[in-house]
CSV table of C-alpha atoms and ligand atoms in Angstrom, one decimal:
chain,number,residue,atom,x,y,z
A,126,MET,CA,-77.8,5.3,-76.2
A,127,ASN,CA,-74.7,6.2,-78.1
A,128,PRO,CA,-72.0,7.1,-75.7
A,129,GLU,CA,-69.1,6.6,-78.2
A,130,PHE,CA,-68.4,10.3,-78.8
A,131,TRP,CA,-69.4,11.6,-75.3
A,132,THR,CA,-66.9,13.7,-73.5
A,133,ILE,CA,-65.7,12.9,-70.0
A,134,GLY,CA,-68.0,15.7,-68.7
A,135,ASP,CA,-71.0,14.1,-70.6
A,136,ILE,CA,-70.3,10.7,-69.0
A,137,THR,CA,-69.8,11.9,-65.4
A,138,ARG,CA,-72.7,14.3,-65.5
A,139,ARG,CA,-75.1,11.7,-66.9
A,140,ILE,CA,-74.0,9.0,-64.4
A,141,ALA,CA,-74.3,11.5,-61.5
A,142,ALA,CA,-77.8,12.4,-62.7
A,143,GLY,CA,-78.8,8.7,-62.9
A,144,GLU,CA,-79.5,9.0,-66.6
A,145,VAL,CA,-77.1,6.2,-67.4
A,146,THR,CA,-75.0,3.6,-65.6
A,147,ALA,CA,-71.3,2.9,-66.0
A,148,SER,CA,-72.2,-0.6,-67.0
A,149,GLN,CA,-74.4,0.6,-69.9
A,150,ILE,CA,-71.6,2.8,-71.1
A,151,VAL,CA,-68.9,0.1,-70.9
A,152,ASN,CA,-71.3,-2.4,-72.5
A,153,ALA,CA,-72.0,-0.1,-75.4
A,154,MET,CA,-68.3,0.6,-75.9
A,155,THR,CA,-67.3,-3.1,-75.7
A,156,SER,CA,-69.8,-4.0,-78.5
A,157,ARG,CA,-68.6,-1.0,-80.6
A,158,ILE,CA,-65.0,-2.3,-80.2
A,159,ALA,CA,-66.1,-5.8,-81.3
A,160,ASN,CA,-67.7,-4.2,-84.4
A,161,VAL,CA,-65.4,-1.4,-85.5
A,162,ASP,CA,-62.0,-2.8,-84.5
A,163,ARG,CA,-62.2,-5.5,-87.1
A,164,SER,CA,-61.5,-2.7,-89.6
A,165,LEU,CA,-59.5,-0.3,-87.4
A,166,GLU,CA,-57.2,-2.8,-85.8
A,167,ALA,CA,-56.3,-0.6,-82.8
A,168,PHE,CA,-56.8,-3.1,-79.9
A,169,LEU,CA,-54.2,-5.8,-78.9
A,170,ALA,CA,-56.0,-7.0,-75.8
A,171,THR,CA,-59.3,-6.6,-74.1
A,172,ASP,CA,-60.9,-8.2,-71.1
A,173,SER,CA,-64.6,-7.2,-71.3
A,174,HIS,CA,-65.3,-9.3,-68.3
A,175,ALA,CA,-62.9,-7.3,-66.1
A,176,SER,CA,-64.1,-4.0,-67.7
A,177,LEU,CA,-67.7,-4.8,-66.9
A,178,ARG,CA,-66.8,-5.8,-63.4
A,179,ASP,CA,-65.1,-2.5,-62.8
A,180,ALA,CA,-68.1,-0.6,-64.3
A,181,ALA,CA,-70.4,-2.6,-62.0
A,182,GLU,CA,-68.3,-1.5,-59.0
A,183,VAL,CA,-68.7,2.2,-60.0
A,184,ASP,CA,-72.5,1.6,-60.2
A,185,ARG,CA,-72.6,-0.1,-56.9
A,186,LYS,CA,-70.7,2.7,-55.2
A,187,HIS,CA,-72.9,5.3,-56.8
A,188,LYS,CA,-76.0,3.5,-55.6
A,189,ALA,CA,-74.6,3.3,-52.1
A,190,GLY,CA,-73.8,7.0,-52.1
A,191,GLU,CA,-70.1,6.5,-51.9
A,192,PRO,CA,-67.7,8.8,-53.8
A,193,ILE,CA,-67.1,7.5,-57.3
A,194,GLY,CA,-64.2,9.7,-58.5
A,195,PRO,CA,-63.7,12.3,-61.2
A,196,LEU,CA,-63.4,9.7,-64.1
A,197,ALA,CA,-66.1,7.4,-62.8
A,198,GLY,CA,-67.3,5.1,-65.6
A,199,VAL,CA,-65.0,6.6,-68.3
A,200,PRO,CA,-63.7,4.0,-70.7
A,201,ILE,CA,-60.0,4.5,-71.2
A,202,ALA,CA,-57.6,2.5,-73.5
A,203,LEU,CA,-53.9,2.2,-72.7
A,204,LYS,CA,-50.9,2.1,-75.1
A,205,ASP,CA,-49.4,-1.3,-74.8
A,206,MET,CA,-46.2,0.2,-73.3
A,207,ILE,CA,-48.1,0.6,-70.0
A,208,VAL,CA,-48.1,-2.4,-67.7
A,209,THR,CA,-51.5,-3.7,-66.5
A,210,LYS,CA,-51.9,-6.4,-63.9
A,211,GLY,CA,-53.1,-9.6,-65.5
A,212,LEU,CA,-53.7,-8.0,-68.9
A,213,THR,CA,-51.1,-8.8,-71.6
A,214,THR,CA,-48.6,-6.1,-72.1
A,215,THR,CA,-46.3,-6.5,-75.2
A,216,ALA,CA,-44.9,-3.0,-76.1
A,217,GLY,CA,-45.9,-4.1,-79.7
A,218,SER,CA,-43.1,-6.7,-79.6
A,219,LYS,CA,-43.0,-10.4,-80.1
A,220,ILE,CA,-40.4,-10.7,-77.3
A,221,LEU,CA,-43.1,-9.8,-74.8
A,222,ALA,CA,-46.0,-11.7,-76.5
A,223,GLY,CA,-48.3,-13.1,-73.9
A,224,TRP,CA,-46.6,-11.4,-70.9
A,225,GLU,CA,-49.0,-10.8,-68.1
A,226,PRO,CA,-47.5,-8.2,-65.7
A,227,PRO,CA,-47.9,-8.9,-62.0
A,228,TYR,CA,-48.6,-5.2,-61.2
A,229,ASP,CA,-50.3,-2.0,-62.5
A,230,ALA,CA,-48.2,1.0,-63.6
A,231,THR,CA,-48.7,4.0,-61.3
A,232,VAL,CA,-50.8,5.8,-64.0
A,233,VAL,CA,-53.1,2.8,-64.2
A,234,GLU,CA,-53.5,2.7,-60.4
A,235,ARG,CA,-54.3,6.4,-60.5
A,236,LEU,CA,-56.9,6.0,-63.3
A,237,ARG,CA,-58.6,3.2,-61.5
A,238,ALA,CA,-58.6,5.2,-58.2
A,239,ALA,CA,-60.3,8.0,-60.2
A,240,GLY,CA,-63.0,5.5,-61.2
A,241,ALA,CA,-61.9,5.1,-64.9
A,242,VAL,CA,-62.6,1.7,-66.5
A,243,ILE,CA,-59.7,0.2,-68.5
A,244,ILE,CA,-61.2,-0.9,-71.7
A,245,GLY,CA,-58.2,-2.5,-73.4
A,246,LYS,CA,-54.6,-2.3,-74.6
A,247,VAL,CA,-53.8,-0.6,-77.9
A,248,ASN,CA,-51.3,-1.0,-80.6
A,249,CYS,CA,-48.0,0.8,-81.0
A,250,ASP,CA,-44.7,0.7,-82.8
A,251,GLU,CA,-42.4,-1.9,-81.2
A,252,PHE,CA,-41.1,-0.4,-78.0
A,253,GLY,CA,-42.3,3.0,-79.2
A,254,MET,CA,-39.8,3.1,-82.0
A,255,GLY,CA,-41.5,4.5,-85.0
A,256,SER,CA,-43.9,7.2,-86.3
A,257,SER,CA,-46.6,5.2,-88.1
A,258,THR,CA,-47.4,2.1,-86.0
A,259,GLU,CA,-46.3,0.1,-89.0
A,260,ARG,CA,-43.4,-1.2,-86.8
A,261,SER,CA,-45.8,-3.1,-84.5
A,262,ALA,CA,-45.0,-6.8,-84.5
A,263,PHE,CA,-48.7,-7.6,-84.5
A,264,LYS,CA,-50.9,-5.6,-86.8
A,265,LYS,CA,-51.4,-2.5,-88.8
A,266,THR,CA,-53.7,0.0,-87.3
A,267,VAL,CA,-55.4,2.2,-89.9
A,268,ASN,CA,-56.2,6.0,-89.8
A,269,PRO,CA,-59.9,6.4,-89.1
A,270,TRP,CA,-60.1,9.3,-91.5
A,271,ASP,CA,-58.7,7.2,-94.4
A,272,SER,CA,-57.9,3.6,-94.1
A,273,SER,CA,-55.2,3.7,-96.7
A,274,ARG,CA,-53.2,5.9,-94.4
A,275,VAL,CA,-51.2,5.4,-91.2
A,276,PRO,CA,-52.6,6.6,-87.9
A,277,GLY,CA,-49.1,8.0,-86.9
A,278,GLY,CA,-47.1,6.6,-84.1
A,279,SER,CA,-45.8,5.3,-82.0
A,280,SER,CA,-49.1,5.8,-80.1
A,281,GLY,CA,-51.1,5.0,-83.2
A,282,GLY,CA,-53.6,2.7,-81.5
A,283,SER,CA,-54.2,5.2,-78.7
A,284,SER,CA,-55.0,8.0,-81.2
A,285,ALA,CA,-57.0,5.9,-83.7
A,286,ALA,CA,-59.2,4.4,-80.9
A,287,VAL,CA,-60.0,7.8,-79.5
A,288,ALA,CA,-60.7,9.4,-82.9
A,289,ALA,CA,-63.0,6.4,-83.9
A,290,GLY,CA,-65.0,6.5,-80.6
A,291,LEU,CA,-63.8,3.2,-79.3
A,292,CYS,CA,-62.9,4.7,-76.0
A,293,THR,CA,-63.4,8.2,-74.4
A,294,ALA,CA,-59.7,8.8,-73.8
A,295,SER,CA,-56.4,6.9,-73.9
A,296,LEU,CA,-52.9,7.2,-72.6
A,297,GLY,CA,-49.9,7.3,-74.9
A,298,THR,CA,-46.2,7.6,-74.3
A,299,ASP,CA,-44.0,10.3,-76.0
A,300,THR,CA,-40.2,9.9,-76.3
A,301,GLY,CA,-39.8,12.2,-79.4
A,302,GLY,CA,-43.4,13.0,-80.5
A,303,SER,CA,-45.3,9.7,-80.1
A,304,ILE,CA,-48.3,11.3,-78.4
A,305,ARG,CA,-48.5,14.6,-80.4
A,306,GLN,CA,-47.8,13.2,-83.9
A,307,PRO,CA,-50.4,10.5,-84.0
A,308,ALA,CA,-52.9,12.9,-82.3
A,309,ALA,CA,-52.3,15.3,-85.1
A,310,PHE,CA,-52.7,12.5,-87.8
A,311,CYS,CA,-56.0,11.3,-86.2
A,312,GLY,CA,-57.5,14.7,-85.4
A,313,VAL,CA,-57.4,14.4,-81.6
A,314,VAL,CA,-55.8,16.2,-78.7
A,315,GLY,CA,-52.4,14.9,-77.4
A,316,LEU,CA,-50.5,16.2,-74.4
A,317,LYS,CA,-46.9,15.3,-73.5
A,318,PRO,CA,-46.5,16.6,-70.0
A,319,THR,CA,-43.3,18.1,-68.6
A,320,TYR,CA,-40.6,15.4,-68.0
A,321,GLY,CA,-41.2,14.2,-64.4
A,322,ARG,CA,-44.8,15.5,-64.2
A,323,VAL,CA,-46.2,12.0,-64.6
A,324,SER,CA,-44.7,8.8,-63.1
A,325,ARG,CA,-42.9,6.4,-65.4
A,326,TRP,CA,-43.1,3.6,-62.9
A,327,GLY,CA,-44.6,0.6,-64.9
A,328,ILE,CA,-44.0,2.2,-68.3
A,329,VAL,CA,-41.9,-0.1,-70.6
A,330,ALA,CA,-38.7,2.0,-70.9
A,331,PHE,CA,-37.6,3.2,-74.4
A,332,ALA,CA,-35.2,6.1,-73.6
A,333,SER,CA,-35.6,6.9,-70.0
A,334,SER,CA,-34.4,10.6,-70.1
A,335,LEU,CA,-37.0,11.4,-72.8
A,336,ASP,CA,-40.0,9.2,-72.1
A,337,GLN,CA,-43.3,10.7,-70.7
A,338,VAL,CA,-46.8,9.4,-70.4
A,339,GLY,CA,-49.8,11.6,-71.3
A,340,PRO,CA,-53.4,11.8,-72.4
A,341,ILE,CA,-55.0,11.5,-75.8
A,342,THR,CA,-58.5,12.8,-76.0
A,343,ARG,CA,-61.1,14.3,-78.3
A,344,THR,CA,-61.3,17.6,-76.4
A,345,VAL,CA,-58.8,19.9,-74.5
A,346,ALA,CA,-61.0,19.8,-71.4
A,347,ASP,CA,-60.8,16.0,-71.4
A,348,ALA,CA,-57.0,16.2,-71.6
A,349,ALA,CA,-57.0,18.4,-68.6
A,350,LEU,CA,-59.1,15.9,-66.6
A,351,VAL,CA,-57.0,12.9,-67.5
A,352,LEU,CA,-53.8,14.7,-66.8
A,353,GLN,CA,-55.2,15.7,-63.4
A,354,ALA,CA,-55.8,12.1,-62.5
A,355,ILE,CA,-52.3,10.8,-63.5
A,356,ALA,CA,-50.0,13.8,-62.6
A,357,GLY,CA,-48.1,14.2,-59.4
A,358,HIS,CA,-45.2,12.9,-57.4
A,359,ASP,CA,-44.5,9.2,-57.2
A,360,PRO,CA,-41.7,8.0,-54.9
A,361,ARG,CA,-41.3,4.9,-57.1
A,362,ASP,CA,-39.9,7.0,-60.0
A,363,SER,CA,-36.7,8.8,-59.0
A,364,THR,CA,-37.2,11.4,-61.8
A,365,SER,CA,-40.8,12.2,-60.7
A,366,LEU,CA,-41.1,15.8,-59.7
A,367,THR,CA,-42.5,17.0,-56.3
A,368,ALA,CA,-43.9,20.2,-57.7
A,369,PRO,CA,-47.6,20.9,-56.7
A,370,VAL,CA,-50.2,20.0,-59.4
A,371,PRO,CA,-52.5,22.8,-60.3
A,372,VAL,CA,-56.2,22.3,-61.1
A,373,PHE,CA,-55.9,22.0,-64.9
A,374,SER,CA,-59.5,22.6,-65.7
A,375,GLU,CA,-59.5,26.0,-64.0
A,376,GLY,CA,-59.0,28.9,-66.3
A,377,LEU,CA,-59.4,26.7,-69.4
A,378,THR,CA,-61.9,29.1,-70.9
A,379,ASP,CA,-60.1,32.2,-69.8
A,380,GLY,CA,-58.9,32.8,-73.4
A,381,VAL,CA,-55.7,34.2,-74.7
A,382,GLU,CA,-56.1,38.0,-74.3
A,383,GLY,CA,-52.6,39.4,-73.7
A,384,LEU,CA,-50.9,35.9,-74.0
A,385,LYS,CA,-47.5,36.2,-75.7
A,386,ILE,CA,-47.1,33.5,-78.3
A,387,GLY,CA,-43.7,33.0,-79.9
A,388,LEU,CA,-43.3,31.8,-83.5
A,389,PRO,CA,-39.9,30.1,-83.8
A,390,LYS,CA,-38.7,31.0,-87.2
A,391,GLU,CA,-36.8,27.7,-87.7
A,392,TYR,CA,-40.0,25.8,-87.5
A,393,PHE,CA,-41.6,27.6,-90.4
A,394,GLU,CA,-38.6,27.6,-92.8
A,395,GLY,CA,-38.3,24.0,-94.0
A,396,ALA,CA,-40.4,21.9,-96.2
A,397,ILE,CA,-44.0,22.1,-94.9
A,398,ASP,CA,-47.0,21.0,-96.8
A,399,ALA,CA,-49.0,23.9,-98.1
A,400,ASP,CA,-52.2,22.8,-96.4
A,401,VAL,CA,-50.4,22.6,-93.0
A,402,LYS,CA,-48.9,26.0,-93.6
A,403,SER,CA,-52.3,27.6,-94.3
A,404,ALA,CA,-53.9,25.9,-91.3
A,405,LEU,CA,-51.2,27.4,-89.1
A,406,GLU,CA,-51.8,30.8,-90.6
A,407,ALA,CA,-55.5,30.5,-89.9
A,408,THR,CA,-54.7,29.5,-86.3
A,409,ILE,CA,-52.5,32.5,-85.9
A,410,THR,CA,-55.2,34.8,-87.3
A,411,ALA,CA,-57.8,33.3,-84.9
A,412,LEU,CA,-55.6,33.6,-81.9
A,413,LYS,CA,-54.8,37.2,-82.8
A,414,SER,CA,-58.4,38.0,-83.1
A,415,LYS,CA,-58.8,36.7,-79.5
A,416,GLY,CA,-56.2,39.1,-78.2
A,417,ALA,CA,-53.0,37.0,-78.3
A,418,ILE,CA,-49.8,38.9,-79.1
A,419,PHE,CA,-47.3,37.2,-81.5
A,420,VAL,CA,-43.6,37.6,-81.3
A,421,ASP,CA,-40.9,36.2,-83.6
A,422,VAL,CA,-38.4,34.1,-81.8
A,423,SER,CA,-35.4,32.0,-82.8
A,424,LEU,CA,-34.3,28.6,-81.6
A,425,PRO,CA,-31.0,28.5,-83.4
A,426,HIS,CA,-30.0,24.9,-82.6
A,427,THR,CA,-33.2,23.4,-83.9
A,428,SER,CA,-31.5,21.6,-86.9
A,429,LEU,CA,-29.4,19.6,-84.4
A,430,ALA,CA,-32.3,18.2,-82.5
A,431,LEU,CA,-32.8,15.3,-84.9
A,432,PRO,CA,-29.2,14.0,-85.0
A,433,ALA,CA,-28.9,14.5,-81.2
A,434,TYR,CA,-32.2,12.6,-80.6
A,435,TYR,CA,-31.1,9.7,-82.8
A,436,ILE,CA,-28.0,9.3,-80.7
A,437,VAL,CA,-29.5,9.7,-77.2
A,438,ALA,CA,-32.7,7.7,-77.8
A,439,PRO,CA,-30.9,4.6,-79.4
A,440,ALA,CA,-28.1,4.8,-76.8
A,441,GLU,CA,-30.6,4.7,-73.9
A,442,ALA,CA,-32.7,2.1,-75.7
A,443,SER,CA,-29.7,-0.2,-76.2
A,444,SER,CA,-29.2,-0.2,-72.4
A,445,ASN,CA,-32.9,-0.5,-71.5
A,446,LEU,CA,-33.6,-3.3,-73.8
A,447,ALA,CA,-30.7,-5.4,-72.5
A,448,ARG,CA,-33.2,-6.8,-69.9
A,449,TYR,CA,-35.0,-8.8,-72.6
A,450,ASP,CA,-32.7,-11.8,-72.4
A,451,GLY,CA,-35.1,-14.7,-72.4
A,452,ILE,CA,-34.6,-15.2,-68.7
A,453,ARG,CA,-36.6,-12.5,-66.9
A,454,TYR,CA,-39.4,-11.6,-69.3
A,455,GLY,CA,-41.5,-13.0,-72.1
A,456,LYS,CA,-40.4,-15.4,-74.7
A,457,ARG,CA,-37.4,-17.8,-74.3
A,458,ALA,CA,-35.8,-19.6,-77.3
A,459,GLU,CA,-34.5,-23.1,-77.0
A,460,ALA,CA,-30.7,-23.2,-76.7
A,461,THR,CA,-27.9,-25.4,-75.1
A,462,ASP,CA,-25.9,-22.6,-73.6
A,463,LEU,CA,-26.5,-19.1,-72.2
A,464,LEU,CA,-25.0,-17.0,-75.0
A,465,GLU,CA,-27.0,-19.0,-77.6
A,466,LEU,CA,-30.1,-18.5,-75.5
A,467,TYR,CA,-29.6,-14.7,-75.6
A,468,ARG,CA,-28.8,-14.7,-79.3
A,469,ARG,CA,-31.8,-16.7,-80.3
A,470,THR,CA,-34.3,-15.1,-78.0
A,471,ARG,CA,-33.3,-11.6,-79.1
A,472,GLY,CA,-32.8,-12.5,-82.7
A,473,ALA,CA,-36.3,-13.9,-83.0
A,474,GLY,CA,-38.0,-11.6,-80.5
A,475,PHE,CA,-37.0,-8.1,-81.8
A,476,GLY,CA,-38.1,-6.6,-85.1
A,477,PRO,CA,-35.7,-4.9,-87.6
A,478,GLU,CA,-36.2,-1.3,-86.3
A,479,VAL,CA,-35.5,-2.3,-82.7
A,480,LYS,CA,-32.3,-4.2,-83.8
A,481,ARG,CA,-31.2,-1.2,-85.8
A,482,ARG,CA,-31.6,1.1,-82.7
A,483,ILE,CA,-29.8,-1.3,-80.4
A,484,MET,CA,-26.9,-1.5,-82.8
A,485,LEU,CA,-26.8,2.2,-83.3
A,486,GLY,CA,-27.0,2.8,-79.6
A,487,THR,CA,-24.4,0.2,-78.7
A,488,TYR,CA,-22.1,1.7,-81.3
A,489,ALA,CA,-22.5,5.2,-80.0
A,490,LEU,CA,-21.7,4.1,-76.4
A,491,ARG,CA,-18.6,2.1,-77.3
A,492,SER,CA,-15.5,3.1,-75.4
A,493,GLY,CA,-13.6,5.6,-77.5
A,494,TYR,CA,-16.8,6.6,-79.3
A,495,TYR,CA,-18.7,7.8,-76.2
A,496,ASP,CA,-17.2,11.3,-76.2
A,497,ALA,CA,-17.7,11.7,-80.0
A,498,PHE,CA,-21.4,10.7,-80.0
A,499,TYR,CA,-23.3,10.4,-76.7
A,500,LYS,CA,-21.4,13.2,-74.9
A,501,LYS,CA,-21.6,15.4,-77.9
A,502,ALA,CA,-25.4,14.7,-78.2
A,503,GLN,CA,-25.9,15.6,-74.5
A,504,GLN,CA,-24.0,18.9,-75.1
A,505,ILE,CA,-26.3,19.7,-78.0
A,506,ARG,CA,-29.2,18.9,-75.7
A,507,ALA,CA,-28.0,21.6,-73.3
A,508,LEU,CA,-27.8,24.1,-76.1
A,509,ILE,CA,-31.4,23.2,-77.2
A,510,LYS,CA,-32.6,23.7,-73.7
A,511,ARG,CA,-30.8,27.1,-73.5
A,512,ASP,CA,-32.5,28.1,-76.8
A,513,PHE,CA,-35.9,27.5,-75.2
A,514,ASP,CA,-35.0,29.3,-72.0
A,515,GLU,CA,-34.0,32.3,-74.0
A,516,ALA,CA,-37.2,32.2,-76.2
A,517,PHE,CA,-39.4,32.0,-73.0
A,518,THR,CA,-37.9,35.3,-71.8
A,519,GLN,CA,-39.9,36.8,-74.7
A,520,CYS,CA,-43.1,34.8,-74.8
A,521,ASP,CA,-45.4,32.5,-72.7
A,522,VAL,CA,-45.8,29.7,-75.2
A,523,LEU,CA,-44.5,28.7,-78.6
A,524,LEU,CA,-46.7,27.8,-81.6
A,525,THR,CA,-45.5,25.5,-84.4
A,526,PRO,CA,-47.0,22.8,-86.7
A,527,THR,CA,-47.0,19.4,-85.0
A,528,THR,CA,-45.9,17.7,-88.3
A,529,PRO,CA,-44.7,18.9,-91.7
A,530,THR,CA,-47.5,16.9,-93.4
A,531,ALA,CA,-50.8,15.2,-92.6
A,532,ALA,CA,-51.1,11.4,-92.4
A,533,TYR,CA,-49.3,9.6,-95.2
A,534,LYS,CA,-50.1,6.3,-97.0
A,535,PHE,CA,-48.9,2.9,-95.7
A,536,GLY,CA,-45.3,2.2,-96.9
A,537,ALA,CA,-44.8,5.8,-98.0
A,538,LYS,CA,-41.7,6.2,-95.8
A,539,ALA,CA,-39.4,3.8,-97.6
A,540,THR,CA,-36.1,4.3,-95.6
A,541,PRO,CA,-35.7,4.7,-91.8
A,542,LEU,CA,-34.3,8.2,-92.4
A,543,ASP,CA,-37.4,9.3,-94.3
A,544,MET,CA,-39.5,8.2,-91.3
A,545,TYR,CA,-37.1,10.0,-88.8
A,546,LEU,CA,-37.4,13.3,-90.7
A,547,GLY,CA,-41.1,13.5,-90.0
A,548,ASP,CA,-40.2,14.0,-86.3
A,549,ILE,CA,-38.4,17.4,-86.7
A,550,PHE,CA,-41.0,19.5,-84.9
A,551,THR,CA,-41.6,17.2,-82.0
A,552,LEU,CA,-38.2,16.0,-80.8
A,553,ALA,CA,-36.7,19.2,-79.3
A,554,CYS,CA,-39.5,19.3,-76.7
A,555,ASN,CA,-38.4,15.9,-75.3
A,556,LEU,CA,-34.7,16.8,-75.4
A,557,ALA,CA,-35.5,19.9,-73.3
A,558,GLY,CA,-38.0,18.1,-71.0
A,559,LEU,CA,-40.8,20.6,-71.9
A,560,PRO,CA,-44.6,20.1,-72.1
A,561,GLY,CA,-46.1,20.0,-75.6
A,562,LEU,CA,-49.7,19.9,-76.8
A,563,SER,CA,-51.1,19.0,-80.2
A,564,VAL,CA,-54.6,20.3,-81.0
A,565,PRO,CA,-56.5,19.8,-84.3
A,566,CYS,CA,-56.5,23.1,-86.3
A,567,GLY,CA,-58.3,22.1,-89.6
A,568,LEU,CA,-58.4,19.7,-92.4
A,569,THR,CA,-56.4,19.4,-95.6
A,570,SER,CA,-58.1,19.6,-99.0
A,571,ASP,CA,-58.2,15.7,-98.9
A,572,GLY,CA,-60.1,15.9,-95.6
A,573,LEU,CA,-57.2,14.8,-93.3
A,574,PRO,CA,-56.6,16.4,-89.9
A,575,ILE,CA,-53.8,18.9,-89.2
A,576,GLY,CA,-52.3,19.5,-85.8
A,577,ALA,CA,-51.0,22.8,-84.2
A,578,GLN,CA,-48.3,22.3,-81.5
A,579,LEU,CA,-48.0,24.4,-78.5
A,580,LEU,CA,-44.7,24.2,-76.4
A,581,GLY,CA,-44.6,25.6,-72.9
A,582,LYS,CA,-42.3,26.4,-70.0
A,583,PRO,CA,-41.5,23.6,-67.7
A,584,LEU,CA,-44.6,22.6,-65.6
A,585,ASP,CA,-46.8,25.1,-67.4
A,586,GLU,CA,-49.2,22.6,-68.9
A,587,ALA,CA,-52.1,24.9,-67.7
A,588,THR,CA,-51.2,27.7,-70.2
A,589,LEU,CA,-50.9,25.1,-73.1
A,590,LEU,CA,-54.3,23.8,-72.3
A,591,ARG,CA,-55.8,27.4,-72.1
A,592,ALA,CA,-54.3,28.4,-75.5
A,593,GLY,CA,-55.3,24.9,-76.9
A,594,ALA,CA,-58.9,25.5,-75.8
A,595,THR,CA,-58.9,28.7,-77.8
A,596,ILE,CA,-57.6,26.9,-80.9
A,597,GLU,CA,-60.2,24.2,-80.4
A,598,ALA,CA,-63.0,26.8,-80.1
A,599,THR,CA,-61.9,28.8,-83.2
A,600,VAL,CA,-60.3,26.6,-85.8
A,601,GLY,CA,-60.9,23.1,-84.3
A,602,LEU,CA,-62.8,20.3,-86.0
A,603,GLY,CA,-66.1,21.0,-84.2
A,604,ASP,CA,-68.5,18.2,-85.1
A,605,LYS,CA,-66.5,16.8,-88.0
A,606,ARG,CA,-65.8,13.1,-87.4
A,607,PRO,CA,-63.8,10.5,-89.3
A,608,SER,CA,-65.6,8.2,-91.7
A,609,GLY,CA,-62.8,6.2,-93.2
A,610,VAL,CA,-63.5,2.9,-91.5
A,611,ARG,CA,-66.5,0.6,-91.8
A,612,GLY,CA,-69.0,0.9,-88.9
A,613,ILE,CA,-67.5,4.0,-87.5
A,614,SER,CA,-70.2,6.6,-88.1
B,88,LIG,N1,-40.8,8.6,-83.9
B,88,LIG,C1,-39.8,8.8,-82.8
B,88,LIG,C2,-38.9,7.5,-82.8
B,88,LIG,O1,-39.1,6.7,-83.6
B,88,LIG,C3,-40.4,9.0,-81.5
B,88,LIG,C4,-41.0,7.8,-80.9
B,88,LIG,C5,-41.6,8.1,-79.6
B,88,LIG,O2,-41.9,9.2,-79.2
B,88,LIG,N2,-41.8,7.0,-78.8
B,88,LIG,O3,-38.1,7.3,-82.0
C-alpha cells in the first residue's frame, strides 16, 4: 500500500469501502516521514503516538457505523505558526523553542472535527518573515524538485511536505504570499482565502490586518475540501466574516466557458523569467481554448504595493511581537532587572530578519513619523483596493504569474531587498484582502515548477477554484513528481 500520493478523495473513498484503514494510512505516512524527512527537513515536530491514536479513533467510529467526517483519516501537516495543544509550536523562532500551547487553533479544532489526522508541524521562516524558509531558526528545508534550491517561504515546510508526499495536505499562512509562493516553487496548489474567511484564532500573529490561513494541496479539488473544513465564522476572531460558506467542491468541473479573465498589464511588464512568461502564455491559450474570454485591465498602483507592504507588515509585527518578553511565553534569559530580562530574552531569541522588521516597524510608528509612513501606507492600500474594485467591473478573475522566477538556489538572495522583490506579484492581494490561488502551470527547462496565480473578488474562492481546476486539467503537472530528494520516489 502506497498512500503517499493519494488525494483526499482516494483516502476517504477507500476507507469508506473498507479497503484500507486510517491506521494503515497514518502508519505508512509516519514511516515515510522518518525515511524521507532526513533529506527534506520539512518537519519540526511529530507525535506519531498521538497521530496513530487519532487514526485508531477514526477506525473505531467507522467500525461502529458512526459518522467519520469529510476528512476522515487524511494526514495533514501544519505550518508551525498554527498552535496545537500539547504539540510544540515555535513559529520557526528560538524564542518559542519548546513551547507547548495549552489549546488548539480554531482551524485545528475544525480539521480534527472533520476527521483529519494531524501528522506534524512543519518548518517556516521565523514568524513568517521571509520567502525561502532560510530564515527559520531551526533548519533549512530543501525543494523536493532540486535539493540545491529553496522550497520558497514562508510556508516552505508545508509546501515541500505536500509535494514530497509526506502528508496529503497542509495548512500555511499567507501575509504577503507565503502560501502561494512556496506552492508555486514546489509544484503544488496554494490557496489564500479572503481576509476573514478563515479564523485567525490560534495563529501566531505576524501582521494581523494581512494574515490568513489556507490550504496547500496536490490538487485543486483537495484545496476545496480543506477550505470547506476550516472556513466560516468564528466568534473568537473579531475579524472573522459571518458570510455563508458555499460548497466549494460544487461546480469545480464546470469549466471556464464565458468566464471573463483579466490580465493586469502591470504584472506582465517587469522582469519575468522567460520560462515563466511562456508558461503563462500557454496557460492563457489553454483557457481560451476552453472558452474563457480575456480582457486587458490595469492596476495602476501596483508598483506601490511593495513599499506599502514593507511599512504595514513590519509596523504591525513590531506591535504583535512585543508579547515575546520572556515573561509570558517561551524562553526567558537570566537577568537581574526587568529591562535587562527583556533585552536579553529578545536579543537571544529573535533572529536578524525579525529584529530588522521590529526596528523598521517601530521606526515607522514613531510619533511624528506615523503620518509620513504608516498612514501613507494605509492610504496607498485604499488606492490598491480601488484598483482591484475597478478591474473587477470588467472581469471575474485576474490571472498573473505567482512569482517572477522559479525556485532559486540557497543563498541566492544576498540582501533583504533582493528577497523582498520576489514578492511583487503576491503582496497586493493581501493589502486588498482578496482571495488568491496558485496552481502549477508547467515546468522550466530545468524541470522546476511554475505557478499561475488567480486573484478573485472578495469571498469568491469558488470561481478561483473552478478556473484553477481548468488550469490543472490543461497545463498542470499531471503525473510528474519531484525526484530531487533521496527516498522520495
Ligand atoms: N515574503 C513576505 C515577507 O517576508 C511574505 C511573508 C508571508 O506571507 N508571511 O513578509
